Coordinates of C-alpha atoms in Angstrom, one line a residue:
M1 CA -1.2 21.1 -4.8
Y2 CA 1.2 18.7 -2.9
D3 CA 0.5 15.1 -1.6
W4 CA 1.2 16.1 1.7
E5 CA -1.1 19.2 1.5
D6 CA -4.1 16.6 -0.2
K7 CA -6.3 15.7 3.0
D8 CA -8.0 13.1 0.8
G9 CA -6.6 9.5 1.8
L10 CA -9.6 7.5 0.0
G11 CA -9.0 9.7 -3.1
K12 CA -5.3 8.6 -3.1
L13 CA -6.2 5.0 -2.6
K14 CA -8.3 5.3 -5.3
R15 CA -5.1 6.8 -7.6
L16 CA -3.2 4.0 -5.9
Y17 CA -5.5 1.5 -7.1
K18 CA -5.7 3.1 -10.8
M19 CA -1.6 2.6 -10.8
L20 CA -1.7 -0.7 -9.7
Q21 CA -3.8 -2.0 -12.3
D22 CA -2.0 -0.1 -15.1
S23 CA 1.3 -1.5 -13.9
G24 CA -0.1 -5.0 -14.3
Y25 CA -1.0 -5.7 -11.0
S26 CA -4.5 -7.3 -9.7
P27 CA -5.5 -5.3 -6.4
E28 CA -8.5 -5.8 -5.1
M29 CA -10.6 -3.1 -3.2
S30 CA -12.7 -4.0 -0.3
P31 CA -16.4 -3.1 -0.5
N32 CA -16.0 -0.3 1.9
K33 CA -13.3 1.2 -0.1
M34 CA -10.4 1.6 2.3
F35 CA -8.2 -1.3 1.6
I36 CA -6.3 -2.6 -1.5
K37 CA -5.3 -5.7 -1.0
L38 CA -2.7 -7.6 -3.4
F39 CA -2.6 -11.7 -3.4
H40 CA 0.2 -14.1 -4.2
P41 CA -0.7 -14.7 -7.9
L42 CA 0.0 -18.5 -7.1
T43 CA -1.4 -19.1 -3.9
K44 CA -3.9 -16.5 -3.7
Q45 CA -2.8 -15.9 -0.5
F46 CA -2.9 -12.4 1.0
V47 CA 0.7 -10.5 0.5
V48 CA 0.2 -6.8 1.4
Q49 CA -2.4 -4.3 2.2
A50 CA -2.9 -0.4 1.8
Y51 CA -5.6 1.2 3.5
A52 CA -6.5 5.2 4.1
S53 CA -7.2 6.3 7.6
T54 CA -10.8 8.1 7.9
W55 CA -10.7 8.6 11.2
H56 CA -8.3 11.7 10.9
S57 CA -8.3 13.6 7.8
L58 CA -4.4 13.6 7.2
G59 CA -4.4 12.0 3.6
L60 CA -2.4 9.3 5.0
I61 CA -1.8 5.6 3.2
F62 CA -0.7 3.0 5.0
V63 CA 0.9 -0.2 4.0
Q64 CA 1.2 -3.4 6.2
I65 CA 1.6 -7.7 5.5
D66 CA 0.2 -10.0 8.0
Y67 CA -3.3 -8.4 8.1
G68 CA -2.0 -5.2 9.5
V69 CA 0.4 -6.8 12.6
H70 CA 3.6 -5.7 10.7
E71 CA 3.3 -2.0 9.4
I72 CA 5.7 -1.3 6.4
G73 CA 5.3 2.3 7.0
F74 CA 3.0 5.1 6.2
T75 CA 3.3 8.4 3.4
S76 CA 0.8 11.2 2.2
S77 CA 2.8 10.7 -1.3
V78 CA 0.8 8.1 -3.8
D79 CA 3.8 7.4 -5.6
K80 CA 5.9 6.5 -2.5
A81 CA 2.9 4.1 -1.6
F82 CA 3.3 2.5 -4.7
D83 CA 6.9 2.0 -4.3
M84 CA 6.2 0.9 -0.9
V85 CA 3.5 -1.5 -2.1
V86 CA 5.2 -2.7 -4.9
D87 CA 8.5 -3.4 -3.0
T88 CA 6.7 -5.5 -0.4
Y89 CA 4.5 -7.4 -2.7
K90 CA 8.0 -8.3 -4.8
S91 CA 9.7 -9.4 -1.7
Q92 CA 6.8 -11.6 -1.0
T93 CA 6.3 -13.4 -3.7
I94 CA 9.5 -13.5 -6.1
G95 CA 12.3 -13.3 -3.3
Y96 CA 13.1 -9.5 -4.2
P97 CA 15.6 -8.2 -1.5
Y98 CA 14.1 -6.7 1.4
V99 CA 14.8 -6.7 4.8
E100 CA 12.7 -5.2 7.2
K101 CA 15.3 -3.5 9.7
D102 CA 16.6 -2.1 6.5
C103 CA 13.4 -0.9 5.0
R104 CA 13.9 2.5 3.5
Y105 CA 10.1 4.0 4.3
K106 CA 10.8 3.5 8.7

């Protein structure tokens, strides 16, 4: 089955959470299991979140910063969502090169 055929957004979010943990990040899962958040390692401020939309069954993962004010992008692929979260996290915490207008996920 291809990721775009898999309509279980919450299942994908759980896989994303495990991938982030296995890669050495410290993601936090919301109590309702719909959001994954990463916080700055020193300041403990919110950096990036990924969430699965449950009001429709498209199996999409959305990646956002600023508590949902700015959307980085969305995808049906867990691997692409992982790249989006990690790239955004790095850009916000260690100055990883990132320019929103050139974002490859838009």
